[in-house]
Every structure is written in structure tokens, then in C-alpha cells.
């Protein structure tokens, strides 16, 4: 019983980080229709940067904040390269983000080397119904939930959020009322970078990251985002939690090597299911 | 000189050159030549898929791996090596047809992720199974040969690769010129238009996907026999990315684009490798340099020469040719 | 108010507008009439700054807002959000003044725009354009797909905006009869060129215009409108 509880809570925490990465995919895709293959680079860079900043003596909190902002700046840079040039078709933008993800490898290896890096998060454990659970898990869950609530408020209540939603809803009309769709796309990329950075800062104390952790992070984030058809951030949260718990249970009770495969299989099934439903709708 | 004659002349020149070049290479250079040849084969299929069916596959390495493991496993279990080489493209195409039915319903962005997922799943399965040698891989794959005569000389492998590449290029050229090829061209512009013009979009997409997988499978078979050793680590995701870079840089949907793209990238990476392994360079230098080159080439070509290197330069030359008579 | 001289707009190799000149004076209501694909929407999108002209000159005094063809709302946003976004570039974000003009929208303000009827959507589209406090309102296909009663109501609002607030109006219509009825002057545009212009009364009397845009088509229009109306009521 205590083992089950432990798996579920660690799964929820891991799922929250997937959801944060996934919400970055969603925010960027909604506004720009581009699937950002560099999404996995944001958490990696933020995680690596936090570790460096902490060793340079920056206190906890400040280091994480700087790393998250760095994620936002890099998101903006990715956006400028991927969609900044007028007339770049979305599929070209996708391959460009792939190129940027590879470019990030080069930069990360030069700056941080190719070995996995971690840093301590919240130390100490909590006793829940006989299970000893790391406090960091709870920190991850709380921060992620607060972030999603803020995200919902941002899109639902603020004028800038509405402007982003307008670009997603009808780009032509958005331009007609004077919204610069490209500029909103860059805002989305920056926000995607911040969300990815936040995920990295939260996950690195739980799992060490290295430059090539981005594939796993991006795959899991994308799988979470697929739950909402890449359009709804809240569904990415649901997707992330489902994935996280499923993976933790598979790893706990069956075989940890199959952890990512669970995400991949769920993602493929969902994508194909959504596509067949969509074409059925179109035929009707 | 009119265009077809010009084309034939270039083709003949390229063929003659590639036939002569292996004779002048040493052992390690021959290895590069063979890897280049297999890259040309894979990239030709990917270029067809991206240029004609408008689909990005980030999992071309998985079909390469399937071809390699098919050939390797059959040969290890004592089956004739030529049979293994023939089965490699067949099995790769069969797998593509199988996964293609559901996956090709996905639109561009989703398909890219799905093919990446297929490769990751495949690699992890191959790493788990005992009969594939697990993570350690498959060792002692016999040399390619007929009966008692086996190919040991890298030079012979170079010519096998050359023949395979020539075959693939010929098939591709004939396909592009054929009636279905013209249907595919309609597919490349817009799917809806092609559909309303009576092109069986779904079947064509699946056919191109399977063909591109067959090419990759064939290349994988050659790779397995030449190196004699394969493991999941031989087929990283980065390999698939590398094929995308070669296809994009060379120019999509052309016969010669993949040759140019694969050659350019292979030579560049080799040059950087020798630069990166020079004394005084950090241990990570070769990796960093090749990552940076893949990335920068991909990004710059897509932004500034979206049709690829070869078509862009070709149309520039044509413009000049078209202009010159009026000037004189 | 609005001056357009020799405007040329191209989509790649195709020329959509080929030397169009047009003028709107203050407080004027001008119609732009022509068949499908003549370049009317292209002209409006160029005036709105969405398309870039290849050649020619245009001068807009004050602000121009467009009510695009097919309404083009943000379907998954609420009516109120649709209106507020109309003030992105300029104007007060409080939609109160639109609710005063179209009181019916007040009770729909929390509904998603995509769930509204065609007439209601057209009101939102007009309201959204008004949110930027424009000096010129360009309306693309006001009547398309709407029941005659709904069209009449919208026309009444446009007239009021023109008369009481002095807003200049450029009305793009396929239904020439309706356009001539509302406006003082009209331009007839075919295949990217202005082929006739003048006062609506004059144009309505010209035999060519009658044959091409008014003659014999009355019955067809009525039939069309009726079928649309029945769809409207079943919804």
C-alpha cells in the first residue's frame, strides 16, 4: 500500500513536469501552428543553468528564477529564428526548430559538458500513510498546479492572453483588428520557454539532466499535450498526470526500462485515434 | 545544349567519377565512401517522401535499423547472405506499410513526432530482446557473398554500394517521370487538389512511405554486412536527423539533390571530425562540431534556400542562361 | 477621406487588382459592386493593411475598420471578448457603446461567438469593427447568407452610423440592388479593374449595369433569400 502511494505521488510529480513541458508545446502550437521540436531544450538548459548558478553561490530561488527567465529568452530566440522570417511555412518552421534543438546540443556540451548534472532540491521527507515521500515531489506538484491556474487566468482574463487566443482562433481576423500575429507568436515562444524552464528547474533535483535528456522530456511533454489535441493547456495537465502515474506504476511494478515506451505508445494511440475521429468528422 | 542532354552528360560524368573514385581511396576512405553511398540511398527515399508526399519522417533510421537487423540476423543464422540483403528492403517496406496505415492519417507535425516515437520504441525493443543481441548488439555477421566466394575487400563493398545507389536512383528517376509520379507531384502541391483530381492520395502516400523505407532497409543491409557488427546504438535518433539534413540541404523531390546533400554533409562532417580530433582539441570537439554543422546548415538552407542547395543553384544558372541571349 | 490611385495588387504571378482608383468623401456611403473574384475583398484587405500593394497610392484619413466577408469572428471566444479585441489597435476597450447600438448583444455577451446565428454574428462583426472608433467603415458582403429582415435591420444601423456620427461607409456587395438602394455612389469592379462608376441612380439606369447586375435576377435573389430565411428560423 505504501509502495503504491509512493509510486502515485512520484508519478504525479513527474507528470506535472511533463505537463509543464507539454503546455509549452500547446501555447506555441495554438498561436503559431508550429510544433516546437526545441521544446525539450528549455528544461535541459534551465536545469543545467540552475546547477551552475548554485555552485557559483547564488541562493536557491534566485538561481531557479534566473534559469527560468533564461528559458524564456531562449524561447524567444527559437521563435525569432523559426517564425521571424515572413513567409516561412509551418513545416519548415518545424524542421528549423529541430535544427535549433541540435544546435542546443553543441552549446550545452561546450558550456556544461556531456555528463548528467543535478542539484539538491527540497531535502527531507514527509510521512504519508506510512509512505516516506520526498518533499520535492510536493513542491513540484504545488508549483505546477499554481502555474496552470495562473496560465488559465492569463488566457481567460488578460487582454494579452485574449490576443494570443485570438491568433489561435482566427489569425486573419486577428490581423484585421491590428494584432501582429508574428509578435504574438514570439510571445508564445517566450512563454513556452518559461514553462519549459520551470519544468527543468523542478525536475532536475529528481532526475539528473544532460544535454540529450531533451528527447525524453520532449516526447513526454508532447504526449501530454496530445491529450488536448495540442490546443488546450488544461488537458495537457490531465495528460501529464495520467502519463506520469502510468509510467511510475509500470516502472514500480513491472520494468523501469519500459517507462518511456508507455508514453510513446499512449501518444501514438491517442494521435491516431484523434486523427481518425477528425477525418470521420470531416467526412460527415 | 538542351536540358535532357545536359542532364545525361552530368549523370554520365557522375557515374564515371563515382566508379573511378574508389580505386583511389585507402581503407578508411573507402569506409567513408560506403557510408556515403548508404546515406545517398536513404536520403533519396526521404527526399521523395518529403518532397512528394509532403511528410517529414524523423524515423528513417528505424527502417535503416530494420534492414540491418534483418540482414544480420538471417546471415548469423546461416541463411545465404544475398537472401538477407534482398530481405532487408522487403521487411523494412513491410514494416512501413504496417505502421503507415495508421500513422499516415496524421498531418505533418504529428507524423514527424510519430515516426520519431516509432524509432524510439523499436530501438528499445531491439535492446530488450535476446535474439537481437540486446543492448550489446549482434556480432559476427558474416561477409556478403555467393556460395564460398565472399567479399572481404572494402573495394568490393564500395562497388556493391555504388550499384545499389545506382539502382535506387534509377528507380526514383523512372518513378518521378511516370504517370504515378505526376500524380505525386500534384500531391506535393496540395492534398485536396490532388484528391479532387482523382489521385488516390492515401495509397500513394503509403506507397512512397514504403518505398522510402525499402531504400533505407537496403542501405541498412549493406551497412550490417560491411561492418559485421550492429547494436541499437548504431541507429540513434540523430542518424534520422542527419538524413533529414541531407535531404533538405540537397533539395527535396529531386533525383540528384540527395546525392549532393549526402556528399556535402558526409565530407563536411569528415573534415570537421579530423579537425575535432586534432591534438589540443577537447574530447567533445568532434561531436560539438558535427551538431553545430547539422543545425546551422539545416536552419540556413531552410531560411534562405528553401528549395535546397541544388535546385536553388540550378534555377540561378537557368536564370542566367535565360537572360544571356537578350543581352548579347 | 479615402483616396486610392492606380492600385495594383498581386498574388504571386496573378494580378488581383490592376490599376484601381477610388475616392470616398466625408460622410459618404459608397458601394463597391462586382462579381465573385473581381477583387473587391482584395481591395478591402489592402486598405486594411493585410495585403501589400505592388504599385499605386492610397491615403486614408483617420481610421479604417473592416467588417470582413463571412464575419470572421473568433468563434471560440465570447461575444464580449470579440468586441474588446476590436479595440486592440485603438479605442476604448469597454464595449458599452456597441451594446447601446445593438442591445441584443448585451444578453449574448457571455456566449461563444461561434454559437450565434448569422445575423447576430454580423452584428458582432460590425460591433467589433466599431470598437476601434473608425472614421471609415468598410463592410464586405453585409447581406451574404442573411434573411432580408436581418439585412434591413443592419442597413438601418449603418445608415444611422452614417447620418448621426458622420461615419463614411464603403459597402461591398454582390447584391447590387441592395447596394444601390443604400448608397449614393458606386464603383463597379470586374477582373481587377473599375469598369464603371458614378451615382447609383445613374448606374441603375445604365442598360449594361441593368443587364449584368440588376436585370432578371430579382426572382433568383428572392428564392435564395427565402431558403436562407427558413434555415435561420430552424436554427
Short mmCIF file of N, CA and C in Angstrom, two decimals, chain C residues 3 23 44 56 92 117 127 130 145 181 185 197:
data_model
loop_
_atom_site.label_atom_id
_atom_site.label_comp_id
_atom_site.label_asym_id
_atom_site.label_seq_id
_atom_site.Cartn_x
_atom_site.Cartn_y
_atom_site.Cartn_z
N UNK C 3 -8.51 57.98 -50.52
CA UNK C 3 -8.12 58.16 -51.92
C UNK C 3 -7.26 56.99 -52.33
N UNK C 23 -12.43 56.86 -54.61
CA UNK C 23 -12.44 58.01 -53.73
C UNK C 23 -13.68 57.97 -52.84
N UNK C 44 -10.32 45.60 -50.13
CA UNK C 44 -10.55 45.87 -48.71
C UNK C 44 -9.37 45.41 -47.85
N UNK C 56 1.01 51.79 -56.90
CA UNK C 56 -0.13 52.67 -56.67
C UNK C 56 -0.03 53.39 -55.34
N UNK C 92 -11.48 52.64 -27.00
CA UNK C 92 -11.79 52.26 -25.63
C UNK C 92 -12.19 50.79 -25.61
N UNK C 117 -26.39 33.03 -34.29
CA UNK C 117 -26.98 32.94 -35.63
C UNK C 117 -26.23 33.90 -36.56
N UNK C 127 -19.93 45.36 -34.73
CA UNK C 127 -19.57 45.92 -33.43
C UNK C 127 -18.08 45.88 -33.18
N UNK C 130 -16.49 48.59 -34.98
CA UNK C 130 -16.77 49.90 -34.40
C UNK C 130 -15.93 50.16 -33.14
N UNK C 145 -25.95 35.51 -47.14
CA UNK C 145 -26.45 34.44 -46.29
C UNK C 145 -27.38 34.88 -45.18
N UNK C 181 -29.48 50.83 -53.47
CA UNK C 181 -30.55 51.35 -52.65
C UNK C 181 -30.02 52.14 -51.46
N UNK C 185 -23.14 56.75 -54.18
CA UNK C 185 -22.32 56.50 -55.35
C UNK C 185 -21.86 55.05 -55.36
N UNK C 197 -18.34 53.86 -62.82
CA UNK C 197 -18.56 54.49 -61.52
C UNK C 197 -19.49 55.68 -61.72
#
